[in-house]
Short mmCIF file of C-alpha atoms in Angstrom, two decimals:
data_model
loop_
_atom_site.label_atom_id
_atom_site.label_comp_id
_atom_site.label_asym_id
_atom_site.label_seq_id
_atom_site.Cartn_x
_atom_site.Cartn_y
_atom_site.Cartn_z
CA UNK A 28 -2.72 -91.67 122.85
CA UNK A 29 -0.56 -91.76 119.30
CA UNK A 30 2.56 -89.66 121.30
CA UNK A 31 4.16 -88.46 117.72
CA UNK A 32 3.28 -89.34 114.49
CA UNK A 33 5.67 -89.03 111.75
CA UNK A 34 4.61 -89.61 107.93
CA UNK A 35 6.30 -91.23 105.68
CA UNK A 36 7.88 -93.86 107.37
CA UNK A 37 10.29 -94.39 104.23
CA UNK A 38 10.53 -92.14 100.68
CA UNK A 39 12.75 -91.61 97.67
CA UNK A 40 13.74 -88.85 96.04
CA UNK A 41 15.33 -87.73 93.43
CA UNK A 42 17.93 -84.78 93.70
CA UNK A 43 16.61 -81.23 93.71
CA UNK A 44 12.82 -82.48 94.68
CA UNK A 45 11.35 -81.05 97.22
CA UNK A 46 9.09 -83.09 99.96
CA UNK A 47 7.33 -81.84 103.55
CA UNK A 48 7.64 -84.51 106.36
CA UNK A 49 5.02 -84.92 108.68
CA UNK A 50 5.05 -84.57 112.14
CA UNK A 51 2.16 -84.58 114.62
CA UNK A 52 1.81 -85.04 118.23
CA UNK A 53 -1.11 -85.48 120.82
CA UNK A 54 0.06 -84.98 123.83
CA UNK A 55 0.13 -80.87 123.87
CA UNK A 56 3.44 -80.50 124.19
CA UNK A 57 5.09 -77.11 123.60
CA UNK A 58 8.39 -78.16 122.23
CA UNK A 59 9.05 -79.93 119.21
CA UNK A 60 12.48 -80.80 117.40
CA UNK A 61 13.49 -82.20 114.38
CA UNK A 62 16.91 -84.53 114.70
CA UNK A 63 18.41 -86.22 112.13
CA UNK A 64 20.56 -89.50 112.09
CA UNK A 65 23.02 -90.77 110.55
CA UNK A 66 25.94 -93.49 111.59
CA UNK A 67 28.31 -92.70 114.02
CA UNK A 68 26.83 -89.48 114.46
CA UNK A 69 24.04 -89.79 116.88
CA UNK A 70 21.05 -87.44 116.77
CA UNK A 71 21.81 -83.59 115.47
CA UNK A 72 19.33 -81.00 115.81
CA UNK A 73 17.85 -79.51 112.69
CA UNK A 74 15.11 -77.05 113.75
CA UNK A 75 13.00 -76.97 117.08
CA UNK A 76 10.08 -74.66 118.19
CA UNK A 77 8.71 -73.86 121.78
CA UNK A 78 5.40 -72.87 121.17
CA UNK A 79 3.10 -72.48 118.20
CA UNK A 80 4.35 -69.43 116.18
CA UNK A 81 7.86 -69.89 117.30
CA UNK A 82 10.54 -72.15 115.99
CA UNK A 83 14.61 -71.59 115.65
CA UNK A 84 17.28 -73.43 114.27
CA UNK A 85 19.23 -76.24 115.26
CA UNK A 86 23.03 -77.46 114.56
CA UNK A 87 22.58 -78.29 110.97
CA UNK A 88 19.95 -76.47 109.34
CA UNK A 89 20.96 -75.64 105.94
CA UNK A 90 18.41 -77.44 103.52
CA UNK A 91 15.54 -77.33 105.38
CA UNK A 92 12.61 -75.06 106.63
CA UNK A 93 10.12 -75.62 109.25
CA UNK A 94 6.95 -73.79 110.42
CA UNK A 95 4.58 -74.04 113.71
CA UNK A 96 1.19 -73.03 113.10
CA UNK A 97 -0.14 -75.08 115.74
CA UNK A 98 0.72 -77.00 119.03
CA UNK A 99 0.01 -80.32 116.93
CA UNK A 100 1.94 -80.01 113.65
CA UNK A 101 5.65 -79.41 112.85
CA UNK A 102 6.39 -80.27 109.60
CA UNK A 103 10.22 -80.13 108.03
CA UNK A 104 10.10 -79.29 104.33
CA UNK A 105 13.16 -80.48 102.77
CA UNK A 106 13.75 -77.13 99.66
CA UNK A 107 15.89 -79.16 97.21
CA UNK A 108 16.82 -82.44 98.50
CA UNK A 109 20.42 -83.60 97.86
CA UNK A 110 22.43 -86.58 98.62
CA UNK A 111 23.97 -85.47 101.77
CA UNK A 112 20.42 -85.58 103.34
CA UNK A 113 20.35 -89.15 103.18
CA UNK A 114 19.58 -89.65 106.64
CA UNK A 115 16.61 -91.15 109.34
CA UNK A 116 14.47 -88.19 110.38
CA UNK A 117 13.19 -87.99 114.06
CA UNK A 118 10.62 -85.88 115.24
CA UNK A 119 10.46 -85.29 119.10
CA UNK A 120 8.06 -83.62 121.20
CA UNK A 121 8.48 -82.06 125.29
CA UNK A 122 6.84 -80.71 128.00
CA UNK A 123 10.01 -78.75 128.63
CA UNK A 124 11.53 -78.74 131.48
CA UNK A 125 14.18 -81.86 132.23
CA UNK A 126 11.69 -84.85 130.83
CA UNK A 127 13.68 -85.12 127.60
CA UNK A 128 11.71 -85.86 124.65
CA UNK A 129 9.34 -88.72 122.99
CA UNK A 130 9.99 -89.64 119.78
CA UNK A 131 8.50 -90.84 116.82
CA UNK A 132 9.30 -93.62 114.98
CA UNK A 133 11.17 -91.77 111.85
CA UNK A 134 11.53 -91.21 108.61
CA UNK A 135 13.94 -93.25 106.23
CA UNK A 136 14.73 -90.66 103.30
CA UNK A 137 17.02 -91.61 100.24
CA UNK A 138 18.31 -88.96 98.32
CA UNK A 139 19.21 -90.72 95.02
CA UNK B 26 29.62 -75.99 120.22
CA UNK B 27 29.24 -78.85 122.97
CA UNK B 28 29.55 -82.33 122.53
CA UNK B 29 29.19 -85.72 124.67
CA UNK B 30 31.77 -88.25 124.10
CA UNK B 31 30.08 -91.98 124.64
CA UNK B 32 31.81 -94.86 125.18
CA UNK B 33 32.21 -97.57 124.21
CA UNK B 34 31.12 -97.18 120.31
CA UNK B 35 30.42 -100.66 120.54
CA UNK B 36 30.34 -103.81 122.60
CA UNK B 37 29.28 -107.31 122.10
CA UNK B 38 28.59 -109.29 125.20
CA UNK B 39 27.61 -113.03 126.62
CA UNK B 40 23.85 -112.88 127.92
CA UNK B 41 24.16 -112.58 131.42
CA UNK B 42 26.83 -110.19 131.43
CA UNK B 43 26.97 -107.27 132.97
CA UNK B 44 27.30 -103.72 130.96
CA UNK B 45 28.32 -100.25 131.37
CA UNK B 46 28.65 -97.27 129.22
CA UNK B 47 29.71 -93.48 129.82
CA UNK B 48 29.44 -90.32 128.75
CA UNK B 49 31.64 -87.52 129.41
CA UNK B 50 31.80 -83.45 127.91
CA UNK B 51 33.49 -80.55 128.63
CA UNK B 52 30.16 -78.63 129.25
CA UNK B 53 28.06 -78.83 132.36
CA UNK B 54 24.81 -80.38 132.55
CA UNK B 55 21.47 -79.52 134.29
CA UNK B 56 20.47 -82.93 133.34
CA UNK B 57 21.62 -86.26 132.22
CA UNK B 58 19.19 -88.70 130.01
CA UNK B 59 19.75 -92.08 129.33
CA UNK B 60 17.94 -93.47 125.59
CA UNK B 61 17.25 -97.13 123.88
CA UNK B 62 17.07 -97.24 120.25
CA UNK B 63 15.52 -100.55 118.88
CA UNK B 64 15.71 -101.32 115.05
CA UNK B 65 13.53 -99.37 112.86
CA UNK B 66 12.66 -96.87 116.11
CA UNK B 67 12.46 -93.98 117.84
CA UNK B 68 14.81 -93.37 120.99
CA UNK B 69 13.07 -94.17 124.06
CA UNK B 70 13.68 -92.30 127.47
CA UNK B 71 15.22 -95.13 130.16
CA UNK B 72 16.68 -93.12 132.96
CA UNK B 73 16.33 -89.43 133.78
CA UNK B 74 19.05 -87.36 136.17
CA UNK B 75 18.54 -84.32 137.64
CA UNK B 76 21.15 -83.88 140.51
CA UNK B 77 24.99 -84.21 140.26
CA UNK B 78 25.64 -87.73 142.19
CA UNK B 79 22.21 -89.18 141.90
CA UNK B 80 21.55 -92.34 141.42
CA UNK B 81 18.95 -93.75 139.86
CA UNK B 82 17.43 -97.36 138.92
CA UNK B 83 14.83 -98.57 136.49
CA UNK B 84 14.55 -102.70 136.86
CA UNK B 85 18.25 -103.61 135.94
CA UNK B 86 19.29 -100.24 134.37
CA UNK B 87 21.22 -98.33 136.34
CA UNK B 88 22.28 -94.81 136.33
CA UNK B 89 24.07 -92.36 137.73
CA UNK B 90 24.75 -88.21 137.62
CA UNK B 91 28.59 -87.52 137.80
CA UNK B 92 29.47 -85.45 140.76
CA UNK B 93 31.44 -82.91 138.27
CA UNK B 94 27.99 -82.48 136.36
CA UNK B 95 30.08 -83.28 133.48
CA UNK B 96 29.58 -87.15 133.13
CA UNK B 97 27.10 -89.82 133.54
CA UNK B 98 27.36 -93.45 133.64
CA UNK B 99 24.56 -96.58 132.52
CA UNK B 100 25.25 -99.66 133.81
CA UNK B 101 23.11 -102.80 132.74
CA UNK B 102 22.94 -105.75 134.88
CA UNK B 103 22.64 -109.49 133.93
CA UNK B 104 22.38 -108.78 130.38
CA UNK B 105 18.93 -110.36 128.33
CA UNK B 106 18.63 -110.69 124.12
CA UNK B 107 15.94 -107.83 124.34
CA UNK B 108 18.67 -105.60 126.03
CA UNK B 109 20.43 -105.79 122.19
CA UNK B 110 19.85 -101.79 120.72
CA UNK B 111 21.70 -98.80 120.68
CA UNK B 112 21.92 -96.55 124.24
CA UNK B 113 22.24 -92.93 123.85
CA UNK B 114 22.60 -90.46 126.29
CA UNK B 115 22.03 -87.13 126.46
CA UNK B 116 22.62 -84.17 128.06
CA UNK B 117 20.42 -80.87 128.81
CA UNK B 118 21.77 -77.26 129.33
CA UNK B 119 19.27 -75.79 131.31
CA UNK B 120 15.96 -76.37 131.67
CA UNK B 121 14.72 -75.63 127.99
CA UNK B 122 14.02 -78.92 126.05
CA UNK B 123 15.80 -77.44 122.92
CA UNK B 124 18.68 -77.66 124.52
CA UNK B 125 19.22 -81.29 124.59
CA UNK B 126 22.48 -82.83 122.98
CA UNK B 127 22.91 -86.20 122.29
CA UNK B 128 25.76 -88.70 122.53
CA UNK B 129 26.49 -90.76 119.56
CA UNK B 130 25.33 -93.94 120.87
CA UNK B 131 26.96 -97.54 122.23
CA UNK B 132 25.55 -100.54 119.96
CA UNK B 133 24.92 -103.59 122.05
CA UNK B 134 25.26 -106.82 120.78
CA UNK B 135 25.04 -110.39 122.72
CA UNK B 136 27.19 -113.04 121.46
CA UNK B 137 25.60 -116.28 120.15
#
């Protein structure tokens, strides 16, 4: 098994470009998250979902939109990036319950 | 909204040592996770809790579910170079997997 998949593993952009980051897991898991993290600040919560269909926001969210059209996929699309978004991206994938998540091996964005 | 206070931020240590870490928060947990972060990676799940005072082992990791529900503790014996990484842990309200917060991490460095 892959667990999660995240593409890119690292990308540039330019402020005020927009960019989708990949997420994919094969393990059928019903939730997903998307954390980002930055130093000193451990892991925050951006978006999650609990089932295809259904997703909700996190602690920050502002900047960024996410969809779940299937179990598999749960890309974060970044609108108009901006410095402050600077960050490494983790995706994460459950079973729910109290077995915590997997992760994937992130994304390094630089918002220049 | 809640948040885990981990400590120490940092610690650098002689191989062989022994380590330990805690986490404390004002909010009560269902269940207490215990992470590894290696460079370049995605958190990866050591130790899960599930019962205030539990204690659980995995090789020389050792953790354990505060009795108040409101504080765990990691404690690493005879320290090895692959040990090096950052620990998070994390805490879940309930038993939905979106409701997982994370500490901000201990970095742990051996000495030359």
């Amino acid at each position: 098994n892959a667990g999660v998949t995240q593409t890119p593993k690292f990308q540039v952009l330019k402020t005020g470009q927009s960019m989708t980051l990949q997420c994919a897991q094969d393990m059928n898991h019903e939730y997903m998250s998307w954390y980002r993290q930055d130093p000193g600040m451990g892991l925050r919560l951006i978006h999650y979902s609990v089932g295809a269909g259904i997703t909700d926001q996190g602690e920050v969210p502002n900047g960024y939109n996410v969809s779940r059209s299937t179990t598999e996929d749960f890309p974060l699309r970044l609108l108009s990036a901006a410095p402050s978004q600077t960050s490494v991206y983790f995706c994460a994938s459950s079973t729910g319950g109290g077995y915590g998540y997997t992760f994937g091996s992130g994304t390094r964005l630089t918002v220049v | 909204g809640q948040q885990l206070n981990q400590s120490p931020q940092s610690m650098f240590i002689q191989e062989g040592e022994d380590v330990s870490m805690n986490c404390t928060s004002s909010s009560i947990f269902n269940t207490w996770l215990w992470y590894k972060q290696d460079p370049g990676e995605g958190p990866v799940l050591l130790i899960a809790l599930y019962k205030a005072g539990e204690l659980t082992s995995n090789g020389r990791l050792t953790a354990q579910f505060g009795i108040t529900r409101k504080d765990s503790f990691l404690n690493i014996s005879a320290s090895i170079p692959s040990d090096v990484g950052i620990y998070f842990c994390a805490g879940q309200l309930g038993s939905s997997a979106s409701k997982i917060i994370f500490g901000s991490g201990t970095r742990l460095s051996i000495r030359p």
